[in-house]
CSV table of C-alpha atoms and ligand atoms in Angstrom, one decimal:
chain,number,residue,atom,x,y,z
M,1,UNK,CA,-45.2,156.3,56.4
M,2,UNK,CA,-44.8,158.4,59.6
M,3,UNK,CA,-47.3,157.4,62.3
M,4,UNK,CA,-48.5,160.3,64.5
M,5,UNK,CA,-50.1,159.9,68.2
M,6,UNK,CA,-53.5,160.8,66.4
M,7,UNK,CA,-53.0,157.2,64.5
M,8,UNK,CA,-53.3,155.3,67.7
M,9,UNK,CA,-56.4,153.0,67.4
M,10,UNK,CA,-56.7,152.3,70.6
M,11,UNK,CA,-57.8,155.6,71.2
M,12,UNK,CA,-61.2,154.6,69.5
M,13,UNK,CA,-61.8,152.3,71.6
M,14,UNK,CA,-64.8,152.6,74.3
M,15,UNK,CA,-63.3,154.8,76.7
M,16,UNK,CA,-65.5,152.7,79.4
M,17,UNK,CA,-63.2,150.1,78.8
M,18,UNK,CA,-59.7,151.3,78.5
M,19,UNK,CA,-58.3,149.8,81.5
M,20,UNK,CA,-60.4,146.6,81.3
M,21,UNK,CA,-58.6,143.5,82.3
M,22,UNK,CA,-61.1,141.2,81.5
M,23,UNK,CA,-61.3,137.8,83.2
M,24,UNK,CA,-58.3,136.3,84.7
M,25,UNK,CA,-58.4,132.9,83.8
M,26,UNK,CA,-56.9,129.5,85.8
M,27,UNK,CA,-55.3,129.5,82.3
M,28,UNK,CA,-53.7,132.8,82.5
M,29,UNK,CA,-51.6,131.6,85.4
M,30,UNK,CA,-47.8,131.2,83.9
M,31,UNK,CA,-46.0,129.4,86.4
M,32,UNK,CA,-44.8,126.6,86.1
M,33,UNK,CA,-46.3,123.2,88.2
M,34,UNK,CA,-46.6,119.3,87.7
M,35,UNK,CA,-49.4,119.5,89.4
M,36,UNK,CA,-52.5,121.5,88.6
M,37,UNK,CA,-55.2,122.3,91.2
M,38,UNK,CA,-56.1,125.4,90.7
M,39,UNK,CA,-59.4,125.2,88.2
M,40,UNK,CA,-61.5,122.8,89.5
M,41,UNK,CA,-60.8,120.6,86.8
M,42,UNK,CA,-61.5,116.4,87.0
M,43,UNK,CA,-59.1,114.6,88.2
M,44,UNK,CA,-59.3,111.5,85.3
M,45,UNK,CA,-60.4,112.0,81.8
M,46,UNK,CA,-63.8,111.2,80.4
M,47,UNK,CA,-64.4,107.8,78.9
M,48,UNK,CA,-65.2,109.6,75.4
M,49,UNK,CA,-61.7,111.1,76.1
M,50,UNK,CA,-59.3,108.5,75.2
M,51,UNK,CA,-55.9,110.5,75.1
M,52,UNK,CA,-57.2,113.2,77.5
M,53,UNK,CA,-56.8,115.6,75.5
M,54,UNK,CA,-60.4,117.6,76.9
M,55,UNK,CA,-59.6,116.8,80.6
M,56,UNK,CA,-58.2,120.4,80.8
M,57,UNK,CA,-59.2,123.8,79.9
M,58,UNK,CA,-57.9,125.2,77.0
M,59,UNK,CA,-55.3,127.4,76.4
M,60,UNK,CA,-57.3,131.4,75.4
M,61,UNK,CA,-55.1,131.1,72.2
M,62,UNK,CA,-52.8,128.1,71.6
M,63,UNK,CA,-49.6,129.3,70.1
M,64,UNK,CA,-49.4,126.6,68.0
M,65,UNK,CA,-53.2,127.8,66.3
M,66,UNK,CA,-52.0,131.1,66.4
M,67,UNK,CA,-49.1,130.4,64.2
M,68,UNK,CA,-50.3,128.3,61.9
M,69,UNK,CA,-53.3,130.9,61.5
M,70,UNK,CA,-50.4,133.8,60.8
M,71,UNK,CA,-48.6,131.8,58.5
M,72,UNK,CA,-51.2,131.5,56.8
M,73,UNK,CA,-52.6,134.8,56.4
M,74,UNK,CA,-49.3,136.4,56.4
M,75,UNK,CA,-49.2,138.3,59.4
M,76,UNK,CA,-47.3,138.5,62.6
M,77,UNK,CA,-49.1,135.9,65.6
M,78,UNK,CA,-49.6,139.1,68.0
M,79,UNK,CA,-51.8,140.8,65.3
M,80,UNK,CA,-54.5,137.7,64.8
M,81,UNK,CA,-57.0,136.6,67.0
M,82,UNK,CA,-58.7,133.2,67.0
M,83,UNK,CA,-61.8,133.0,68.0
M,84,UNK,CA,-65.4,131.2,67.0
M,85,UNK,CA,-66.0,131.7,64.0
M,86,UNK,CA,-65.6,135.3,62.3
M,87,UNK,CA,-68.6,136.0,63.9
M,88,UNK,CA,-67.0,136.5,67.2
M,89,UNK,CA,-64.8,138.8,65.8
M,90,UNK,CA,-67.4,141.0,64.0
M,91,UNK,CA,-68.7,140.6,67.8
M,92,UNK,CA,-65.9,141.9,69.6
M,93,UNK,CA,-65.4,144.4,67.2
M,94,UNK,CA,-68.6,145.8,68.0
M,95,UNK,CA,-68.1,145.2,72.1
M,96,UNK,CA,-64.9,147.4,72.2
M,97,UNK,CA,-65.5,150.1,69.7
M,98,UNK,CA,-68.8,151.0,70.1
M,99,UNK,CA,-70.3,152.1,73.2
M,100,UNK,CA,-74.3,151.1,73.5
M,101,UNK,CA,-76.6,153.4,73.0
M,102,UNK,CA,-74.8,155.6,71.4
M,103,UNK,CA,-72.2,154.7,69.1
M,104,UNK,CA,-72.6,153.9,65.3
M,105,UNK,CA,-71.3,151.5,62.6
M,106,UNK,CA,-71.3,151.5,59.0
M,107,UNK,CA,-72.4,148.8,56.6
M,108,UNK,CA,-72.8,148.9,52.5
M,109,UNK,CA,-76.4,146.5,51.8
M,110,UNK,CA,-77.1,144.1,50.2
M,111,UNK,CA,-74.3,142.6,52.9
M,112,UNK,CA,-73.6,140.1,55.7
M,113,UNK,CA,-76.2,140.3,58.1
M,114,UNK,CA,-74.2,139.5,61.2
M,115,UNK,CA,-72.9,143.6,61.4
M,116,UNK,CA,-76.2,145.0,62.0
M,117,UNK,CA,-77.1,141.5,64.5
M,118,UNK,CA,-74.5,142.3,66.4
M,119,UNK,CA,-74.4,146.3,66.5
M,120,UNK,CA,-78.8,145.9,67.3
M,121,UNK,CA,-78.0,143.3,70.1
M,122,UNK,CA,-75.1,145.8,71.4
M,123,UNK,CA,-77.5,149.2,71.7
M,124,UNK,CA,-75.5,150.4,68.8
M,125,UNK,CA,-76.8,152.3,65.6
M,126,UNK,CA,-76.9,151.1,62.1
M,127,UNK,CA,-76.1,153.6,59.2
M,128,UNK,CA,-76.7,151.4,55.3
M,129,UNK,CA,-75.2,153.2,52.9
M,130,UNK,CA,-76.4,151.0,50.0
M,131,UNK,CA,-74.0,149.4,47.1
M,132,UNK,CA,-74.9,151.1,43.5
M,133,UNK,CA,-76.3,148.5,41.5
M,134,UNK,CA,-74.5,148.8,38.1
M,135,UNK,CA,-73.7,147.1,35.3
M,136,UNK,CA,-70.8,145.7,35.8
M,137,UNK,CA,-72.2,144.3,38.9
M,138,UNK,CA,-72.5,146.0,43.2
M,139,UNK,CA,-70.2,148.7,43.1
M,140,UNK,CA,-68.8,150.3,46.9
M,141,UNK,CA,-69.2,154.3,46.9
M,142,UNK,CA,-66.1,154.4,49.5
M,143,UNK,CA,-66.6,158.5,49.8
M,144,UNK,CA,-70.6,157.9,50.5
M,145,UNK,CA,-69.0,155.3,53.2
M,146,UNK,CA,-66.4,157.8,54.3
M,147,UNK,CA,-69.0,160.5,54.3
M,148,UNK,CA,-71.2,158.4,56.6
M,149,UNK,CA,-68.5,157.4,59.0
M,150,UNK,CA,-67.6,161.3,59.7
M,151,UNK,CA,-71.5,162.3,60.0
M,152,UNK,CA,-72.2,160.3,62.2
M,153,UNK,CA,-68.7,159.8,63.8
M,154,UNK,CA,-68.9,155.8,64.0
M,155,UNK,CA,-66.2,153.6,65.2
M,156,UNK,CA,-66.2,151.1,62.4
M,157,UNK,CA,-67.4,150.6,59.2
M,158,UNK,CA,-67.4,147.1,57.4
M,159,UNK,CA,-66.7,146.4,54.1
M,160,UNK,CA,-67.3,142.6,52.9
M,161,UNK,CA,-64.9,142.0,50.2
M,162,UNK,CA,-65.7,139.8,47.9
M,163,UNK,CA,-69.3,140.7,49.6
M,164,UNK,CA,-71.9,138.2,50.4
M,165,UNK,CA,-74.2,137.9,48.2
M,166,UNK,CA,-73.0,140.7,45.8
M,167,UNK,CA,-70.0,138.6,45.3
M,168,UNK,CA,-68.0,142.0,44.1
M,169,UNK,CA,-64.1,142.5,45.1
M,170,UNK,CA,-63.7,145.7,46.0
M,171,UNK,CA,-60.2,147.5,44.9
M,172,UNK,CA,-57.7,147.3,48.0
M,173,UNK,CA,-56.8,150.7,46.9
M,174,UNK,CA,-60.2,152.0,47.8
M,175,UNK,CA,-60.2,150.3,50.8
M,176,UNK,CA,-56.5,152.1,51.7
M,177,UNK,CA,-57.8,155.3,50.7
M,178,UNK,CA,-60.9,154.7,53.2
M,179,UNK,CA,-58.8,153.9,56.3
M,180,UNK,CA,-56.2,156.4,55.5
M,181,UNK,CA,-59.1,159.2,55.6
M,182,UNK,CA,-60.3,157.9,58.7
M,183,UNK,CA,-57.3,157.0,60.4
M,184,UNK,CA,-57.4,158.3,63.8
M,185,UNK,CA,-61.5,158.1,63.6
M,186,UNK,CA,-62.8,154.7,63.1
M,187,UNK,CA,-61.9,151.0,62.6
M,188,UNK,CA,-62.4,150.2,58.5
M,189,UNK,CA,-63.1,146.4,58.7
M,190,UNK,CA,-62.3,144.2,55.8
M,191,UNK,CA,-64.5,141.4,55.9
M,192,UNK,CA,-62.4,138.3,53.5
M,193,UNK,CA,-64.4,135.2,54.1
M,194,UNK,CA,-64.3,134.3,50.4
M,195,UNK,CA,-61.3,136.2,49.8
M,196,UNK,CA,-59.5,132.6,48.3
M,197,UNK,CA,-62.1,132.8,45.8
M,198,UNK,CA,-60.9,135.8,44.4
M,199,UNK,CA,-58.2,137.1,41.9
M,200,UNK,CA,-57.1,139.6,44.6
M,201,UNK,CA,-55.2,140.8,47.3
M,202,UNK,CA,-55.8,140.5,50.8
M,203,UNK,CA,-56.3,143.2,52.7
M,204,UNK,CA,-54.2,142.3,55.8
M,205,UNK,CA,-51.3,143.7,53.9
M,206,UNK,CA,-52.9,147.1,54.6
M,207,UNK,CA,-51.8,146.6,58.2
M,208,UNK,CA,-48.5,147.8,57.4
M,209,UNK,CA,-49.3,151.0,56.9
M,210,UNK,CA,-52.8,151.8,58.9
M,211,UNK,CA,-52.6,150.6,62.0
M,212,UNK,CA,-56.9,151.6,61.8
M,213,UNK,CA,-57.9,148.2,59.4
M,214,UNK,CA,-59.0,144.7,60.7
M,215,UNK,CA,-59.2,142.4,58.5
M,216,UNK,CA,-61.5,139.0,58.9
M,217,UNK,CA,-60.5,135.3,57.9
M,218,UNK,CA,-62.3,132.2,58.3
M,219,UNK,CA,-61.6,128.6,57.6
M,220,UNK,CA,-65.4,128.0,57.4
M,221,UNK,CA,-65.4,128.3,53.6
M,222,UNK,CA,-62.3,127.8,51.2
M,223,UNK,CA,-61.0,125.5,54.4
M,224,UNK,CA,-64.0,123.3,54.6
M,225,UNK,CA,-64.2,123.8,58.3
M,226,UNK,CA,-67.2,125.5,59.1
M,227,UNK,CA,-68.2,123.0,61.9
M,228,UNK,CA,-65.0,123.9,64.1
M,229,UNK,CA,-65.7,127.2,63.8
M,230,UNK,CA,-62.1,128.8,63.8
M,231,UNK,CA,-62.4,132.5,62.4
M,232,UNK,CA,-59.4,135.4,62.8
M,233,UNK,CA,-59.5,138.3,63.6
M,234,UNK,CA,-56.2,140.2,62.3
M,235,UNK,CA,-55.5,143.6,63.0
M,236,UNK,CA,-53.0,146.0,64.9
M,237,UNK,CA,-51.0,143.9,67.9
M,238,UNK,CA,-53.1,146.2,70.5
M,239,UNK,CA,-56.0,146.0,68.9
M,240,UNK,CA,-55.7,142.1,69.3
M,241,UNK,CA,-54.8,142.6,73.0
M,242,UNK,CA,-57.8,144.6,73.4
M,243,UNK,CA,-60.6,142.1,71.7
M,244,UNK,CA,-59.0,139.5,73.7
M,245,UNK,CA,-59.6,141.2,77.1
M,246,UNK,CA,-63.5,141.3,75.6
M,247,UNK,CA,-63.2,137.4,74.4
M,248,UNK,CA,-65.0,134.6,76.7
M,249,UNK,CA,-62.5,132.9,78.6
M,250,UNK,CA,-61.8,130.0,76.6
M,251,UNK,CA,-63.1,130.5,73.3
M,252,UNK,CA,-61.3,127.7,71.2
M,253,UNK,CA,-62.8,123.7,71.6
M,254,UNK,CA,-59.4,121.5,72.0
M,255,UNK,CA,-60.7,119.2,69.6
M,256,UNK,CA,-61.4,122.0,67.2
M,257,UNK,CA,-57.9,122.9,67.7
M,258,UNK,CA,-56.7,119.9,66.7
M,259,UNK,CA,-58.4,119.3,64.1
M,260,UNK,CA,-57.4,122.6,62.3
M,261,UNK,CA,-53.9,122.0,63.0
M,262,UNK,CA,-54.0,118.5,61.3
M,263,UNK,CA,-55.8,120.4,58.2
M,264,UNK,CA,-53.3,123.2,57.8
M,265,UNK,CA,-50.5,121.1,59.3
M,266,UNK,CA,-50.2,118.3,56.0
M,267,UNK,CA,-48.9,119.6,52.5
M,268,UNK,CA,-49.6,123.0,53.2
M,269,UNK,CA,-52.8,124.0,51.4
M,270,UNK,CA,-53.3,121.5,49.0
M,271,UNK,CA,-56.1,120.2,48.6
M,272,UNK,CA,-57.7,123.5,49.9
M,273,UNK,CA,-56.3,124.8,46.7
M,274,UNK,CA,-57.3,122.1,44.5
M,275,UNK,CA,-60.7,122.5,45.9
M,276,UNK,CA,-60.9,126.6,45.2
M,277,UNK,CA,-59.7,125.8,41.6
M,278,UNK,CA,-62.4,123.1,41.1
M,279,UNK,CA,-65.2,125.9,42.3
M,280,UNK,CA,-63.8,128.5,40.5
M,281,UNK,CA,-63.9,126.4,37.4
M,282,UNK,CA,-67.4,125.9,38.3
M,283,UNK,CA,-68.5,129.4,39.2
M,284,UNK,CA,-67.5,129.7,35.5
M,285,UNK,CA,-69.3,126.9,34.0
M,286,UNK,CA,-72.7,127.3,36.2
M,287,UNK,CA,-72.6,131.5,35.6
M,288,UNK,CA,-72.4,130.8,31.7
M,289,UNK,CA,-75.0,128.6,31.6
M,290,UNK,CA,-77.9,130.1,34.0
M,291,UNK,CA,-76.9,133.5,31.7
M,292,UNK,CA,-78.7,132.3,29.1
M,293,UNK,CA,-81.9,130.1,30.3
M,294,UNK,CA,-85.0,132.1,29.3
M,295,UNK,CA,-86.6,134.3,32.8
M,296,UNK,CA,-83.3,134.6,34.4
M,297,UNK,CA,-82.5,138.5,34.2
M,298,UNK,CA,-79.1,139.1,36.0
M,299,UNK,CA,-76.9,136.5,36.7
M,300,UNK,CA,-74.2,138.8,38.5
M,301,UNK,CA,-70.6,138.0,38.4
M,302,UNK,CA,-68.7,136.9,41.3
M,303,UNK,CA,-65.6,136.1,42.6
M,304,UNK,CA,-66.3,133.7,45.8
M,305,UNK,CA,-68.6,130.3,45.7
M,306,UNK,CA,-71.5,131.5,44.9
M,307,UNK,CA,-73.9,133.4,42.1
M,308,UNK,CA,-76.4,135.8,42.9
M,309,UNK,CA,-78.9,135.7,40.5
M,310,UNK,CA,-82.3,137.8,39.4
M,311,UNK,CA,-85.4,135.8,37.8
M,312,UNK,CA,-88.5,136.6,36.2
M,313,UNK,CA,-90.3,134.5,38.4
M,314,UNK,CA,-87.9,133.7,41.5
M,315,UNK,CA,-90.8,131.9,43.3
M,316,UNK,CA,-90.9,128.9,40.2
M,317,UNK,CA,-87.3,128.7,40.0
M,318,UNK,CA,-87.3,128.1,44.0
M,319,UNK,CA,-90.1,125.6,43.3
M,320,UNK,CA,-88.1,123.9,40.9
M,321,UNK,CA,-84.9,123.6,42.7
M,322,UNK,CA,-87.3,122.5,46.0
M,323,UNK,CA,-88.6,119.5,44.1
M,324,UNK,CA,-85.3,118.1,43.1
M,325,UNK,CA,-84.3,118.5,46.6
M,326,UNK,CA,-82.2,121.4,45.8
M,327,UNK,CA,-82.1,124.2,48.7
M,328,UNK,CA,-80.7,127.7,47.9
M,329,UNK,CA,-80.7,130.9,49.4
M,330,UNK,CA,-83.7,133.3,49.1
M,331,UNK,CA,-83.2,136.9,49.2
M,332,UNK,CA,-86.3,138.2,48.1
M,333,UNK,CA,-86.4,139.6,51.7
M,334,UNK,CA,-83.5,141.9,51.0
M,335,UNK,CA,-84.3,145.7,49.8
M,336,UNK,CA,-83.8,145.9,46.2
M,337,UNK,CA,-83.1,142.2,46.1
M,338,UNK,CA,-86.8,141.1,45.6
M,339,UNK,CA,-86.6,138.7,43.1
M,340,UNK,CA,-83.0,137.1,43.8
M,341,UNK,CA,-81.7,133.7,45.0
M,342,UNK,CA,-77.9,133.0,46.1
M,343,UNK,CA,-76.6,129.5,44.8
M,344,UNK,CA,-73.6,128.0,46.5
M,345,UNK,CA,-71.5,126.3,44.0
M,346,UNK,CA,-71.2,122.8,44.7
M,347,UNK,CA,-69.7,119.4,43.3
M,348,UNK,CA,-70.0,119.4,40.1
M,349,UNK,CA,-72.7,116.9,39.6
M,350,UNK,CA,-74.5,119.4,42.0
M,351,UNK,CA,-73.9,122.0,39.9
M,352,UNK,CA,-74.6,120.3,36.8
M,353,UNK,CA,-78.2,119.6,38.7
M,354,UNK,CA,-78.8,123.1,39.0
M,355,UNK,CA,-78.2,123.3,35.6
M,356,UNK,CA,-80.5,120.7,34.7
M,357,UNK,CA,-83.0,121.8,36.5
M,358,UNK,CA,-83.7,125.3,36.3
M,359,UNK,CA,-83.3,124.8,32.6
M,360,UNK,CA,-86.0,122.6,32.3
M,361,UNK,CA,-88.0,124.5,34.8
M,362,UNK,CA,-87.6,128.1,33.0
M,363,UNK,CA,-87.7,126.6,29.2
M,364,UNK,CA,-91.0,125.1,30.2
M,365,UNK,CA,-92.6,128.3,31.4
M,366,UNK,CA,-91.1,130.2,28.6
M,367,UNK,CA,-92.5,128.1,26.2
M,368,UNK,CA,-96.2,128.1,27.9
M,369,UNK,CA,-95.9,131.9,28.0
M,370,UNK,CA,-95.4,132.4,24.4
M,371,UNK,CA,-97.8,129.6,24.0
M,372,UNK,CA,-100.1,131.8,25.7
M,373,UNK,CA,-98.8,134.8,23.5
M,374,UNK,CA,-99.6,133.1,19.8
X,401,PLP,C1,-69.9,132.9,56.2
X,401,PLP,C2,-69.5,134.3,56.5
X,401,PLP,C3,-68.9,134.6,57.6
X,401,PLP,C4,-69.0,133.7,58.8
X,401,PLP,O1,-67.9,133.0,59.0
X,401,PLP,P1,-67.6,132.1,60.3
X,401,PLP,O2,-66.2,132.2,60.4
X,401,PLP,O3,-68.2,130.8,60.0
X,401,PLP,O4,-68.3,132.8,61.5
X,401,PLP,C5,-68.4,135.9,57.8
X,401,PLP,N1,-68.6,136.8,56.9
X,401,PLP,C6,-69.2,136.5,55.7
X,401,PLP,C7,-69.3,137.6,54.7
X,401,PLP,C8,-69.7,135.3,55.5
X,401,PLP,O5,-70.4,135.0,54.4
């Protein structure tokens, strides 16, 4: 596929900050020394520190994170960015493209909520145009989307695939076709937190051919390793550049680093897969049975580790779950999601709790209502 000058997405970037270097850290100083005075650092470690490892700041983006991050998402080191969390890079998306107080991004609701946080603490706008509720579950309309993007002319638009809490994969040819429309116009970012919950495709290897996609990746889920708060940012190798120049200084905790080293570094993946295979074993177990207690009305099918789920009464099944201790999410809050919870899936003696639970909960006020009836 030929690439024309109109492809280039750094050209979407804020033109503000084109020829931003950013902060020149003591870190960004290559030379080569034994002895380093130049950042104010202490002289001895701290007593917690017992190897010394924290003494120092970090490197911006170790190169030994970086490549276990691109192994693992398939991509080349220059095209990912490691940051805090994917939150940061939803962030920095934001911080580059769109310039406050004027420029727009696009987001399909029920979604994430951390695209409109960060575009309202930015100054910039907020277009929803709204997943169709169907019956095969929350369906994208990607020309609405596209439609959307060129009205209003914003930078990116975010699609969470599978989305939180709609748990729906959307088709990676969709998600081509969208950045190919609006190559040369605005950033189309995939969102793929769950994505090793799904019987699908990531999107990163989009970036082959449209140099206009990010793509999102956390360990915070499948990994287990929300707490060290390592999300990636992939996308086009200037792109990355770019975000970087926007990133704090020194983003990435050494012992954070370490830590996710010494969990991707062992037999690669394992029991990271073992545990996706156990939840999705679950997700099947714990979506057949809540389909068929009594006051549930939509139990809607998902494909990351966790159900969305309509009641009758969501405020008794809530009640239920509270009493045995059992804390989910409530979305009642949510337009159109007015009577839903979000259950994570979780051991399967937790699951199996659920279960239990709501079972007896909902049979109970079944039976008293056609008590009531007779
Ligand atoms: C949990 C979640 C994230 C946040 O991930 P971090 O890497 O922990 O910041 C991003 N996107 C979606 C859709 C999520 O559900």
């Amino acid at each position: 596929m030929s690439q024309t000058r109109d492809d280039n997405p750094l050209d979407l970037l804020r033109e503000d900050l084109r020829d931003f270097a950013g902060y020149k850290s003591a870190r960004s100083d290559k030379r080569s020394g034994r002895v380093w005075l130049n950042a104010n650092e202490a002289a001895w470690p701290s007593v917690a520190d017992c190897d010394g490892a924290v003494r120092r700041y970090p490197d911006p983006q170790p190169p030994a994170l970086r490549d276990a991050l691109a192994r693992l998402y398939g991509c080349a080191p220059e095209q990912l960015l490691a940051g805090r969390g994917s939150d940061e890079g939803i962030d920095l998306l934001v911080r580059a493209f769109c310039r406050p107080g004027g420029d727009a991004i696009v987001i399909a609701p029920p979604t994430f909520g951390m695209y409109a946080v960060s575009a309202r603490l930015h100054g910039a706008r907020v277009v929803e145009v709204p997943l169709r509720d169907c019956a095969e579950g929350f369906v994208c309309d990607f020309d609405a989307l596209a439609e959307a993007a060129e009205r209003e002319a914003a930078k990116l638009v975010f699609v969470c695939s599978p989305g939180n809490p709609s748990g729906t994969l959307l088709p990676l040819a969709s998600i081509d076709a969208l950045a190919q429309r609006l190559s040369g116009r605005a950033i189309v970012v995939v969102d793929e937190a769950y994505i090793e919950f799904a019987d699908g495709e990531s999107a990163v290897s989009l970036l082959r051919r449209r140099r206009n996609v990010a793509v999102l990746r956390t360990l915070s889920k499948a990994h287990a390793l929300a707490a060290a708060r390592i999300g990636s940012t992939i996308a086009d190798a200037g792109v990355v550049a770019a975000l970087q120049r926007c990133q704090a200084p020194y983003p990435l905790p050494t012992p954070c680093v370490n830590l996710t080293l010494r969990a991707l570094g062992e037999v690669p993946g394992n029991t990271t897969k073992a545990r996706v295979a156990t939840a999705m074993c679950e997700r099947d177990t714990l979506f057949q049975a809540l389909q068929g207690l009594p006051g549930v009305r939509r139990v809607y099918p998902s494909q990351a580790n966790f159900l969305l789920l309509r009641f009758d009464d969501a405020q008794a099944a809530l009640d239920a779950l509270l009493d045995a201790g059992v804390v989910v999410r409530d979305f009642r809050h949510a337009p159109g999601l007015d009577d839903a919870l979000r259950i994570s899936l979780g051991t399967p003696e937790q699951n199996a709790a659920v279960i239990e639970v709501l079972g007896r909960a909902l049979r109970a006020s079944a039976a008293v209502a056609t008590g009531a009836a007779a």
